[in-house]
Amino acid sequence: DLAGYDEGNKYGFNLRPTSTNGKKFGMRDYQRACVEVFHAGGGNEGGSGVVVLPCGAGKTIVGIGVMQIVGAETLILVTNTLSIRQWRNEILDKTDIPPEDIGEYSGEVKEIRPITIATYNILTHRKKKGGDFTHFHLFSANNWGLIVYDEVHLLPAPVFRMTSELQSKRRLGLTATLVREDGLEEDVFSLIGPKKYDVPWKELESKSWIAEAKCKEIRVNMEDDLRLKYSIADDREKFRLASENPEKMKAIDLIMEKHSESHLLVIGQYINQLEEISKKFNIPLITG
């Protein structure tokens, strides 16, 4: 990065003073600070790095702000097609970018436009195991001036490798957490760039930018046979064994009974466990 950045194809746009539904729009002070710290006046000391913001704090708005200040054609990488639609809607709502300048590159659609939003899954697709990644050409299909990695903590390992060849491009990582199941947190910094801004959720909560959260930890027992498996497992397997501990079912049952008049959302990482919870408590399951 000390050698400077490839500026890419120029692409300028403006942020709207009011959104398309007529509401006044302006970046919040911490969002603007994220943009300015990342950009660093356009100098080589800026232009690559990670912004950490709590859920609901407007990471997409920060991404749009960086796109606007960089003023170049942009590739945005997201986790799924729902995120593509969310990014597209926010861009159309908060900027004067016309719809025809925003492309979707996913399993369903293959468009390359000045602003292109693609999924990680399509980039890691290959026709056969061990074969070439079919769509890695997207990185070089346009002279991008900025690459945005949404939910950068979920960046797949193959995209890590491709990112190592993009060090001349400005790179912005957005996330609410830098914890990775595979322990590759340091790789995020080495390939995307250092952490540029990190706003504690308590700070935003105290200023009413995000809803107040009350967090409670409930610890559950581990049966002897499971504890034995846990004691000899590697770190990754330990995480899974603890996550899928059957004793959690009793805790969920008690919580649902205590808050029977409230709307409840159970979030988990492993599909099998969620399917079991869905079946046991007769509640709908959303995955994908």
PDB file of C-alpha atoms in Angstrom:
ATOM      1  CA  ASP A   1       0.000   0.000   0.000  1.00  0.00           C
ATOM      2  CA  LEU A   2       2.981   2.343   0.431  1.00  0.00           C
ATOM      3  CA  ALA A   3       3.347   2.299  -3.349  1.00  0.00           C
ATOM      4  CA  GLY A   4      -0.033   4.018  -3.670  1.00  0.00           C
ATOM      5  CA  TYR A   5      -3.379   2.884  -4.970  1.00  0.00           C
ATOM      6  CA  ASP A   6      -4.745   2.131  -8.402  1.00  0.00           C
ATOM      7  CA  GLU A   7      -7.489   4.758  -8.573  1.00  0.00           C
ATOM      8  CA  GLY A   8      -9.687   2.650 -10.876  1.00  0.00           C
ATOM      9  CA  ASN A   9     -12.407   3.976 -13.139  1.00  0.00           C
ATOM     10  CA  LYS A  10     -13.856   7.218 -11.827  1.00  0.00           C
ATOM     11  CA  TYR A  11     -17.487   7.206 -10.755  1.00  0.00           C
ATOM     12  CA  GLY A  12     -18.974  10.134  -8.862  1.00  0.00           C
ATOM     13  CA  PHE A  13     -22.350  10.459  -7.203  1.00  0.00           C
ATOM     14  CA  ASN A  14     -24.078  12.476  -4.491  1.00  0.00           C
ATOM     15  CA  LEU A  15     -25.759  11.574  -1.229  1.00  0.00           C
ATOM     16  CA  ARG A  16     -29.393  12.643  -1.067  1.00  0.00           C
ATOM     17  CA  PRO A  17     -30.391  15.268   1.535  1.00  0.00           C
ATOM     18  CA  THR A  18     -33.696  13.414   1.799  1.00  0.00           C
ATOM     19  CA  SER A  19     -34.346   9.733   1.181  1.00  0.00           C
ATOM     20  CA  THR A  20     -36.795   8.568  -1.470  1.00  0.00           C
ATOM     21  CA  ASN A  21     -39.596   8.348   1.118  1.00  0.00           C
ATOM     22  CA  GLY A  22     -39.120  12.026   1.987  1.00  0.00           C
ATOM     23  CA  LYS A  23     -37.263  11.585   5.297  1.00  0.00           C
ATOM     24  CA  LYS A  24     -34.310  13.870   5.985  1.00  0.00           C
ATOM     25  CA  PHE A  25     -31.041  12.009   5.527  1.00  0.00           C
ATOM     26  CA  GLY A  26     -27.575  12.774   6.787  1.00  0.00           C
ATOM     27  CA  MET A  27     -24.711  10.647   8.024  1.00  0.00           C
ATOM     28  CA  ARG A  28     -24.405  10.371  11.795  1.00  0.00           C
ATOM     29  CA  ASP A  29     -21.284  11.834  13.374  1.00  0.00           C
ATOM     30  CA  TYR A  30     -19.658   8.447  14.022  1.00  0.00           C
ATOM     31  CA  GLN A  31     -20.485   7.260  10.497  1.00  0.00           C
ATOM     32  CA  ARG A  32     -18.828  10.338   9.032  1.00  0.00           C
ATOM     33  CA  ALA A  33     -15.833   9.777  11.329  1.00  0.00           C
ATOM     34  CA  CYS A  34     -15.520   6.187  10.042  1.00  0.00           C
ATOM     35  CA  VAL A  35     -15.459   7.449   6.456  1.00  0.00           C
ATOM     36  CA  GLU A  36     -12.905  10.179   7.143  1.00  0.00           C
ATOM     37  CA  VAL A  37     -10.557   7.948   9.146  1.00  0.00           C
ATOM     38  CA  PHE A  38     -10.673   5.261   6.464  1.00  0.00           C
ATOM     39  CA  HIS A  39     -10.078   7.692   3.598  1.00  0.00           C
ATOM     40  CA  ALA A  40      -7.407   9.752   5.401  1.00  0.00           C
ATOM     41  CA  GLY A  41      -7.719  12.564   2.881  1.00  0.00           C
ATOM     42  CA  GLY A  42      -6.941  10.200   0.016  1.00  0.00           C
ATOM     43  CA  GLY A  43      -3.389   9.586   1.227  1.00  0.00           C
ATOM     44  CA  ASN A  44      -1.576   6.253   1.223  1.00  0.00           C
ATOM     45  CA  GLU A  45      -1.949   5.936   5.005  1.00  0.00           C
ATOM     46  CA  GLY A  46      -5.681   5.423   4.428  1.00  0.00           C
ATOM     47  CA  GLY A  47      -7.688   3.532   1.861  1.00  0.00           C
ATOM     48  CA  SER A  48      -7.520   0.017   3.302  1.00  0.00           C
ATOM     49  CA  GLY A  49      -8.822  -1.311   6.574  1.00  0.00           C
ATOM     50  CA  VAL A  50     -11.708  -2.562   8.668  1.00  0.00           C
ATOM     51  CA  VAL A  51     -14.545  -0.647  10.327  1.00  0.00           C
ATOM     52  CA  VAL A  52     -16.234  -2.371  13.277  1.00  0.00           C
ATOM     53  CA  LEU A  53     -19.747  -1.209  14.169  1.00  0.00           C
ATOM     54  CA  PRO A  54     -22.491  -2.906  16.211  1.00  0.00           C
ATOM     55  CA  CYS A  55     -25.531  -4.368  14.480  1.00  0.00           C
ATOM     56  CA  GLY A  56     -28.005  -1.631  13.607  1.00  0.00           C
ATOM     57  CA  ALA A  57     -25.376   1.128  13.595  1.00  0.00           C
ATOM     58  CA  GLY A  58     -25.459   1.603   9.819  1.00  0.00           C
ATOM     59  CA  LYS A  59     -22.454  -0.202   8.357  1.00  0.00           C
ATOM     60  CA  THR A  60     -24.052   0.015   4.911  1.00  0.00           C
ATOM     61  CA  ILE A  61     -24.261   3.804   5.225  1.00  0.00           C
ATOM     62  CA  VAL A  62     -20.554   3.896   6.083  1.00  0.00           C
ATOM     63  CA  GLY A  63     -19.863   1.807   2.985  1.00  0.00           C
ATOM     64  CA  ILE A  64     -21.888   4.184   0.821  1.00  0.00           C
ATOM     65  CA  GLY A  65     -20.073   7.155   2.360  1.00  0.00           C
ATOM     66  CA  VAL A  66     -16.698   5.610   1.522  1.00  0.00           C
ATOM     67  CA  MET A  67     -17.875   4.898  -2.032  1.00  0.00           C
ATOM     68  CA  GLN A  68     -18.897   8.536  -2.410  1.00  0.00           C
ATOM     69  CA  ILE A  69     -15.642  10.007  -1.095  1.00  0.00           C
ATOM     70  CA  VAL A  70     -13.466   7.596  -3.126  1.00  0.00           C
ATOM     71  CA  GLY A  71     -15.453   8.373  -6.273  1.00  0.00           C
ATOM     72  CA  ALA A  72     -14.645   5.216  -8.224  1.00  0.00           C
ATOM     73  CA  GLU A  73     -16.366   2.149  -9.626  1.00  0.00           C
ATOM     74  CA  THR A  74     -16.947  -0.267  -6.756  1.00  0.00           C
ATOM     75  CA  LEU A  75     -17.281  -4.010  -6.208  1.00  0.00           C
ATOM     76  CA  ILE A  76     -19.292  -4.876  -3.084  1.00  0.00           C
ATOM     77  CA  LEU A  77     -19.039  -8.439  -1.729  1.00  0.00           C
ATOM     78  CA  VAL A  78     -21.847  -9.676   0.538  1.00  0.00           C
ATOM     79  CA  THR A  79     -22.966 -12.905   2.190  1.00  0.00           C
ATOM     80  CA  ASN A  80     -26.186 -13.678   0.291  1.00  0.00           C
ATOM     81  CA  THR A  81     -28.733 -12.440  -2.249  1.00  0.00           C
ATOM     82  CA  LEU A  82     -30.864 -10.846   0.473  1.00  0.00           C
ATOM     83  CA  SER A  83     -27.888  -8.638   1.346  1.00  0.00           C
ATOM     84  CA  ILE A  84     -27.539  -7.740  -2.340  1.00  0.00           C
ATOM     85  CA  ARG A  85     -31.116  -6.423  -2.339  1.00  0.00           C
ATOM     86  CA  GLN A  86     -30.577  -4.576   0.947  1.00  0.00           C
ATOM     87  CA  TRP A  87     -27.447  -2.845  -0.368  1.00  0.00           C
ATOM     88  CA  ARG A  88     -29.155  -2.003  -3.648  1.00  0.00           C
ATOM     89  CA  ASN A  89     -32.190  -0.549  -1.877  1.00  0.00           C
ATOM     90  CA  GLU A  90     -30.038   1.553   0.459  1.00  0.00           C
ATOM     91  CA  ILE A  91     -27.933   2.876  -2.424  1.00  0.00           C
ATOM     92  CA  LEU A  92     -31.030   3.861  -4.405  1.00  0.00           C
ATOM     93  CA  ASP A  93     -32.658   5.359  -1.304  1.00  0.00           C
ATOM     94  CA  LYS A  94     -29.668   7.407  -0.116  1.00  0.00           C
ATOM     95  CA  THR A  95     -27.866   8.397  -3.355  1.00  0.00           C
ATOM     96  CA  ASP A  96     -28.574   9.700  -6.845  1.00  0.00           C
ATOM     97  CA  ILE A  97     -27.055   6.606  -8.486  1.00  0.00           C
ATOM     98  CA  PRO A  98     -29.499   5.427 -11.200  1.00  0.00           C
ATOM     99  CA  PRO A  99     -30.776   1.820 -11.033  1.00  0.00           C
ATOM    100  CA  GLU A 100     -29.129   0.912 -14.339  1.00  0.00           C
ATOM    101  CA  ASP A 101     -25.679   1.618 -12.847  1.00  0.00           C
ATOM    102  CA  ILE A 102     -26.103  -1.012 -10.109  1.00  0.00           C
ATOM    103  CA  GLY A 103     -25.405  -4.616 -11.064  1.00  0.00           C
ATOM    104  CA  GLU A 104     -26.100  -7.888  -9.286  1.00  0.00           C
ATOM    105  CA  TYR A 105     -23.686 -10.795  -9.641  1.00  0.00           C
ATOM    106  CA  SER A 106     -25.123 -13.886  -8.005  1.00  0.00           C
ATOM    107  CA  GLY A 107     -26.336 -17.385  -8.784  1.00  0.00           C
ATOM    108  CA  GLU A 108     -29.435 -15.827 -10.356  1.00  0.00           C
ATOM    109  CA  VAL A 109     -28.051 -12.804 -12.240  1.00  0.00           C
ATOM    110  CA  LYS A 110     -24.677 -11.979 -13.827  1.00  0.00           C
ATOM    111  CA  GLU A 111     -24.431  -8.197 -14.277  1.00  0.00           C
ATOM    112  CA  ILE A 112     -21.268  -6.087 -14.179  1.00  0.00           C
ATOM    113  CA  ARG A 113     -21.999  -2.375 -13.751  1.00  0.00           C
ATOM    114  CA  PRO A 114     -20.107   0.618 -12.288  1.00  0.00           C
ATOM    115  CA  ILE A 115     -21.482  -0.437  -8.892  1.00  0.00           C
ATOM    116  CA  THR A 116     -21.597  -4.249  -8.730  1.00  0.00           C
ATOM    117  CA  ILE A 117     -22.814  -6.270  -5.744  1.00  0.00           C
ATOM    118  CA  ALA A 118     -21.761  -9.935  -5.622  1.00  0.00           C
ATOM    119  CA  THR A 119     -22.053 -12.795  -3.151  1.00  0.00           C
ATOM    120  CA  TYR A 120     -19.111 -14.627  -1.612  1.00  0.00           C
ATOM    121  CA  ASN A 121     -20.789 -17.880  -2.649  1.00  0.00           C
ATOM    122  CA  ILE A 122     -20.677 -17.097  -6.360  1.00  0.00           C
ATOM    123  CA  LEU A 123     -16.986 -16.207  -6.100  1.00  0.00           C
ATOM    124  CA  THR A 124     -16.165 -19.544  -4.477  1.00  0.00           C
ATOM    125  CA  HIS A 125     -18.250 -21.596  -6.912  1.00  0.00           C
ATOM    126  CA  ARG A 126     -16.473 -24.228  -8.984  1.00  0.00           C
ATOM    127  CA  LYS A 127     -17.850 -26.849 -11.343  1.00  0.00           C
ATOM    128  CA  LYS A 128     -15.979 -29.714  -9.724  1.00  0.00           C
ATOM    129  CA  LYS A 129     -14.066 -30.297  -6.505  1.00  0.00           C
ATOM    130  CA  GLY A 130     -10.513 -29.069  -6.883  1.00  0.00           C
ATOM    131  CA  GLY A 131     -11.367 -27.213 -10.093  1.00  0.00           C
ATOM    132  CA  ASP A 132     -10.914 -23.542 -10.888  1.00  0.00           C
ATOM    133  CA  PHE A 133     -13.175 -20.973  -9.296  1.00  0.00           C
ATOM    134  CA  THR A 134     -15.552 -20.119 -12.128  1.00  0.00           C
ATOM    135  CA  HIS A 135     -16.210 -16.484 -11.290  1.00  0.00           C
ATOM    136  CA  PHE A 136     -12.919 -15.193  -9.872  1.00  0.00           C
ATOM    137  CA  HIS A 137     -12.576 -13.158 -13.071  1.00  0.00           C
ATOM    138  CA  LEU A 138     -15.030 -10.714 -11.471  1.00  0.00           C
ATOM    139  CA  PHE A 139     -12.126  -9.203  -9.525  1.00  0.00           C
ATOM    140  CA  SER A 140     -10.444  -8.214 -12.792  1.00  0.00           C
ATOM    141  CA  ALA A 141     -13.582  -7.805 -14.942  1.00  0.00           C
ATOM    142  CA  ASN A 142     -13.587  -4.081 -14.277  1.00  0.00           C
ATOM    143  CA  ASN A 143     -11.040  -1.509 -13.180  1.00  0.00           C
ATOM    144  CA  TRP A 144     -12.446  -1.254  -9.670  1.00  0.00           C
ATOM    145  CA  GLY A 145     -11.272   1.624  -7.523  1.00  0.00           C
ATOM    146  CA  LEU A 146     -12.775   0.210  -4.318  1.00  0.00           C
ATOM    147  CA  ILE A 147     -13.711  -3.242  -3.043  1.00  0.00           C
ATOM    148  CA  VAL A 148     -16.101  -3.438  -0.082  1.00  0.00           C
ATOM    149  CA  TYR A 149     -16.181  -6.652   1.990  1.00  0.00           C
ATOM    150  CA  ASP A 150     -19.454  -6.741   3.924  1.00  0.00           C
ATOM    151  CA  GLU A 151     -19.425  -8.971   7.031  1.00  0.00           C
ATOM    152  CA  VAL A 152     -15.691  -9.346   6.475  1.00  0.00           C
ATOM    153  CA  HIS A 153     -15.382 -11.826   9.357  1.00  0.00           C
ATOM    154  CA  LEU A 154     -17.182 -14.333   7.083  1.00  0.00           C
ATOM    155  CA  LEU A 155     -14.764 -13.862   4.183  1.00  0.00           C
ATOM    156  CA  PRO A 156     -14.187 -17.367   2.698  1.00  0.00           C
ATOM    157  CA  ALA A 157     -10.622 -18.669   2.601  1.00  0.00           C
ATOM    158  CA  PRO A 158     -10.450 -18.779  -1.252  1.00  0.00           C
ATOM    159  CA  VAL A 159     -11.411 -15.099  -1.396  1.00  0.00           C
ATOM    160  CA  PHE A 160      -8.627 -14.444   1.130  1.00  0.00           C
ATOM    161  CA  ARG A 161      -6.148 -15.829  -1.384  1.00  0.00           C
ATOM    162  CA  MET A 162      -7.541 -13.743  -4.237  1.00  0.00           C
ATOM    163  CA  THR A 163      -7.546 -10.645  -2.047  1.00  0.00           C
ATOM    164  CA  SER A 164      -3.790 -11.016  -1.579  1.00  0.00           C
ATOM    165  CA  GLU A 165      -3.445 -10.116  -5.260  1.00  0.00           C
ATOM    166  CA  LEU A 166      -5.499  -6.921  -4.886  1.00  0.00           C
ATOM    167  CA  GLN A 167      -3.212  -4.918  -2.641  1.00  0.00           C
ATOM    168  CA  SER A 168      -3.180  -1.982  -5.093  1.00  0.00           C
ATOM    169  CA  LYS A 169      -6.963  -1.540  -4.689  1.00  0.00           C
ATOM    170  CA  ARG A 170      -8.672   0.366  -1.910  1.00  0.00           C
ATOM    171  CA  ARG A 171     -10.299  -2.199   0.388  1.00  0.00           C
ATOM    172  CA  LEU A 172     -12.945  -1.635   3.046  1.00  0.00           C
ATOM    173  CA  GLY A 173     -14.026  -4.365   5.456  1.00  0.00           C
ATOM    174  CA  LEU A 174     -17.274  -3.941   7.401  1.00  0.00           C
ATOM    175  CA  THR A 175     -18.273  -6.086  10.367  1.00  0.00           C
ATOM    176  CA  ALA A 176     -19.884  -6.159  13.787  1.00  0.00           C
ATOM    177  CA  THR A 177     -17.294  -8.648  15.048  1.00  0.00           C
ATOM    178  CA  LEU A 178     -13.848  -9.818  14.045  1.00  0.00           C
ATOM    179  CA  VAL A 179     -14.173 -13.243  15.661  1.00  0.00           C
ATOM    180  CA  ARG A 180     -13.774 -16.068  13.127  1.00  0.00           C
ATOM    181  CA  GLU A 181     -14.486 -19.743  13.745  1.00  0.00           C
ATOM    182  CA  ASP A 182     -11.277 -20.672  11.886  1.00  0.00           C
ATOM    183  CA  GLY A 183      -9.143 -18.270  13.941  1.00  0.00           C
ATOM    184  CA  LEU A 184      -7.996 -16.247  10.914  1.00  0.00           C
ATOM    185  CA  GLU A 185      -8.712 -12.831  12.435  1.00  0.00           C
ATOM    186  CA  GLU A 186      -5.147 -11.670  11.811  1.00  0.00           C
ATOM    187  CA  ASP A 187      -5.470 -12.574   8.123  1.00  0.00           C
ATOM    188  CA  VAL A 188      -8.314 -10.069   7.834  1.00  0.00           C
ATOM    189  CA  PHE A 189      -5.960  -7.304   8.951  1.00  0.00           C
ATOM    190  CA  SER A 190      -3.046  -8.445   6.801  1.00  0.00           C
ATOM    191  CA  LEU A 191      -5.092  -8.694   3.592  1.00  0.00           C
ATOM    192  CA  ILE A 192      -7.832  -6.070   3.999  1.00  0.00           C
ATOM    193  CA  GLY A 193      -5.964  -3.661   6.251  1.00  0.00           C
ATOM    194  CA  PRO A 194      -5.815  -2.645   9.927  1.00  0.00           C
ATOM    195  CA  LYS A 195      -8.790  -1.829  12.098  1.00  0.00           C
ATOM    196  CA  LYS A 196      -9.578   1.802  11.328  1.00  0.00           C
ATOM    197  CA  TYR A 197     -12.555   2.471  13.552  1.00  0.00           C
ATOM    198  CA  ASP A 198     -14.337   0.590  16.316  1.00  0.00           C
ATOM    199  CA  VAL A 199     -17.372   2.083  18.049  1.00  0.00           C
ATOM    200  CA  PRO A 200     -18.439   0.275  21.263  1.00  0.00           C
ATOM    201  CA  TRP A 201     -22.127  -0.600  21.233  1.00  0.00           C
ATOM    202  CA  LYS A 202     -22.565   0.834  24.746  1.00  0.00           C
ATOM    203  CA  GLU A 203     -21.456   4.237  23.462  1.00  0.00           C
ATOM    204  CA  LEU A 204     -24.031   4.193  20.661  1.00  0.00           C
ATOM    205  CA  GLU A 205     -26.655   2.837  23.033  1.00  0.00           C
ATOM    206  CA  SER A 206     -26.065   5.706  25.491  1.00  0.00           C
ATOM    207  CA  LYS A 207     -26.679   8.199  22.664  1.00  0.00           C
ATOM    208  CA  SER A 208     -29.845   6.334  21.570  1.00  0.00           C
ATOM    209  CA  TRP A 209     -28.423   5.515  18.137  1.00  0.00           C
ATOM    210  CA  ILE A 210     -29.211   1.838  18.732  1.00  0.00           C
ATOM    211  CA  ALA A 211     -31.782   0.173  20.974  1.00  0.00           C
ATOM    212  CA  GLU A 212     -30.833  -0.606  24.560  1.00  0.00           C
ATOM    213  CA  ALA A 213     -29.887  -4.234  25.031  1.00  0.00           C
ATOM    214  CA  LYS A 214     -30.073  -6.207  28.254  1.00  0.00           C
ATOM    215  CA  CYS A 215     -27.750  -9.202  28.081  1.00  0.00           C
ATOM    216  CA  LYS A 216     -27.761 -12.161  30.434  1.00  0.00           C
ATOM    217  CA  GLU A 217     -25.516 -15.216  30.321  1.00  0.00           C
ATOM    218  CA  ILE A 218     -27.055 -18.564  31.198  1.00  0.00           C
ATOM    219  CA  ARG A 219     -24.576 -21.369  31.812  1.00  0.00           C
ATOM    220  CA  VAL A 220     -25.691 -24.963  31.358  1.00  0.00           C
ATOM    221  CA  ASN A 221     -24.247 -28.223  32.603  1.00  0.00           C
ATOM    222  CA  MET A 222     -22.480 -30.739  30.383  1.00  0.00           C
ATOM    223  CA  GLU A 223     -23.224 -34.447  30.797  1.00  0.00           C
ATOM    224  CA  ASP A 224     -20.248 -36.691  31.657  1.00  0.00           C
ATOM    225  CA  ASP A 225     -20.009 -38.430  28.268  1.00  0.00           C
ATOM    226  CA  LEU A 226     -20.118 -35.118  26.426  1.00  0.00           C
ATOM    227  CA  ARG A 227     -17.597 -33.615  28.840  1.00  0.00           C
ATOM    228  CA  LEU A 228     -15.201 -36.476  28.025  1.00  0.00           C
ATOM    229  CA  LYS A 229     -15.528 -35.853  24.277  1.00  0.00           C
ATOM    230  CA  TYR A 230     -15.008 -32.145  24.922  1.00  0.00           C
ATOM    231  CA  SER A 231     -11.829 -32.707  26.933  1.00  0.00           C
ATOM    232  CA  ILE A 232     -10.030 -34.490  24.074  1.00  0.00           C
ATOM    233  CA  ALA A 233     -11.440 -32.490  21.138  1.00  0.00           C
ATOM    234  CA  ASP A 234      -9.558 -29.818  19.193  1.00  0.00           C
ATOM    235  CA  ASP A 235     -10.603 -26.176  19.559  1.00  0.00           C
ATOM    236  CA  ARG A 236     -12.980 -26.176  16.596  1.00  0.00           C
ATOM    237  CA  GLU A 237     -14.753 -29.350  17.726  1.00  0.00           C
ATOM    238  CA  LYS A 238     -14.948 -28.041  21.298  1.00  0.00           C
ATOM    239  CA  PHE A 239     -16.820 -25.010  20.000  1.00  0.00           C
ATOM    240  CA  ARG A 240     -19.334 -27.211  18.198  1.00  0.00           C
ATOM    241  CA  LEU A 241     -19.831 -29.593  21.125  1.00  0.00           C
ATOM    242  CA  ALA A 242     -20.464 -26.691  23.488  1.00  0.00           C
ATOM    243  CA  SER A 243     -22.758 -24.983  20.979  1.00  0.00           C
ATOM    244  CA  GLU A 244     -24.893 -28.096  20.469  1.00  0.00           C
ATOM    245  CA  ASN A 245     -24.999 -29.142  24.128  1.00  0.00           C
ATOM    246  CA  PRO A 246     -28.427 -30.847  24.556  1.00  0.00           C
ATOM    247  CA  GLU A 247     -28.794 -29.213  27.985  1.00  0.00           C
ATOM    248  CA  LYS A 248     -29.524 -25.969  26.142  1.00  0.00           C
ATOM    249  CA  MET A 249     -32.954 -27.382  25.282  1.00  0.00           C
ATOM    250  CA  LYS A 250     -33.954 -27.180  28.948  1.00  0.00           C
ATOM    251  CA  ALA A 251     -32.772 -23.573  29.120  1.00  0.00           C
ATOM    252  CA  ILE A 252     -34.726 -22.648  25.986  1.00  0.00           C
ATOM    253  CA  ASP A 253     -37.826 -24.313  27.437  1.00  0.00           C
ATOM    254  CA  LEU A 254     -37.556 -22.279  30.646  1.00  0.00           C
ATOM    255  CA  ILE A 255     -36.933 -19.024  28.774  1.00  0.00           C
ATOM    256  CA  MET A 256     -39.925 -19.587  26.500  1.00  0.00           C
ATOM    257  CA  GLU A 257     -42.112 -20.330  29.508  1.00  0.00           C
ATOM    258  CA  LYS A 258     -40.908 -17.232  31.368  1.00  0.00           C
ATOM    259  CA  HIS A 259     -41.444 -14.968  28.341  1.00  0.00           C
ATOM    260  CA  SER A 260     -44.511 -16.657  26.897  1.00  0.00           C
ATOM    261  CA  GLU A 261     -46.166 -13.295  26.166  1.00  0.00           C
ATOM    262  CA  SER A 262     -43.161 -11.921  24.252  1.00  0.00           C
ATOM    263  CA  HIS A 263     -41.928 -12.298  20.699  1.00  0.00           C
ATOM    264  CA  LEU A 264     -38.949 -14.668  20.772  1.00  0.00           C
ATOM    265  CA  LEU A 265     -36.118 -15.232  18.306  1.00  0.00           C
ATOM    266  CA  VAL A 266     -33.728 -18.165  18.760  1.00  0.00           C
ATOM    267  CA  ILE A 267     -30.470 -17.726  16.840  1.00  0.00           C
ATOM    268  CA  GLY A 268     -27.973 -20.531  16.345  1.00  0.00           C
ATOM    269  CA  GLN A 269     -25.025 -21.497  14.187  1.00  0.00           C
ATOM    270  CA  TYR A 270     -25.643 -25.151  13.382  1.00  0.00           C
ATOM    271  CA  ILE A 271     -28.570 -26.225  11.190  1.00  0.00           C
ATOM    272  CA  ASN A 272     -29.080 -29.631  12.847  1.00  0.00           C
ATOM    273  CA  GLN A 273     -29.447 -28.016  16.239  1.00  0.00           C
ATOM    274  CA  LEU A 274     -31.891 -25.407  14.915  1.00  0.00           C
ATOM    275  CA  GLU A 275     -33.956 -28.104  13.205  1.00  0.00           C
ATOM    276  CA  GLU A 276     -34.164 -29.985  16.501  1.00  0.00           C
ATOM    277  CA  ILE A 277     -35.256 -26.828  18.337  1.00  0.00           C
ATOM    278  CA  SER A 278     -37.832 -26.082  15.640  1.00  0.00           C
ATOM    279  CA  LYS A 279     -39.285 -29.592  15.864  1.00  0.00           C
ATOM    280  CA  LYS A 280     -39.283 -29.802  19.667  1.00  0.00           C
ATOM    281  CA  PHE A 281     -40.980 -26.443  20.253  1.00  0.00           C
ATOM    282  CA  ASN A 282     -43.062 -26.393  17.062  1.00  0.00           C
ATOM    283  CA  ILE A 283     -41.678 -23.067  15.878  1.00  0.00           C
ATOM    284  CA  PRO A 284     -40.795 -21.998  12.302  1.00  0.00           C
ATOM    285  CA  LEU A 285     -37.223 -22.307  11.056  1.00  0.00           C
ATOM    286  CA  ILE A 286     -35.512 -19.801   8.762  1.00  0.00           C
ATOM    287  CA  THR A 287     -32.214 -20.720   7.107  1.00  0.00           C
ATOM    288  CA  GLY A 288     -30.330 -19.836   3.941  1.00  0.00           C
TER     289      GLY A 288
END
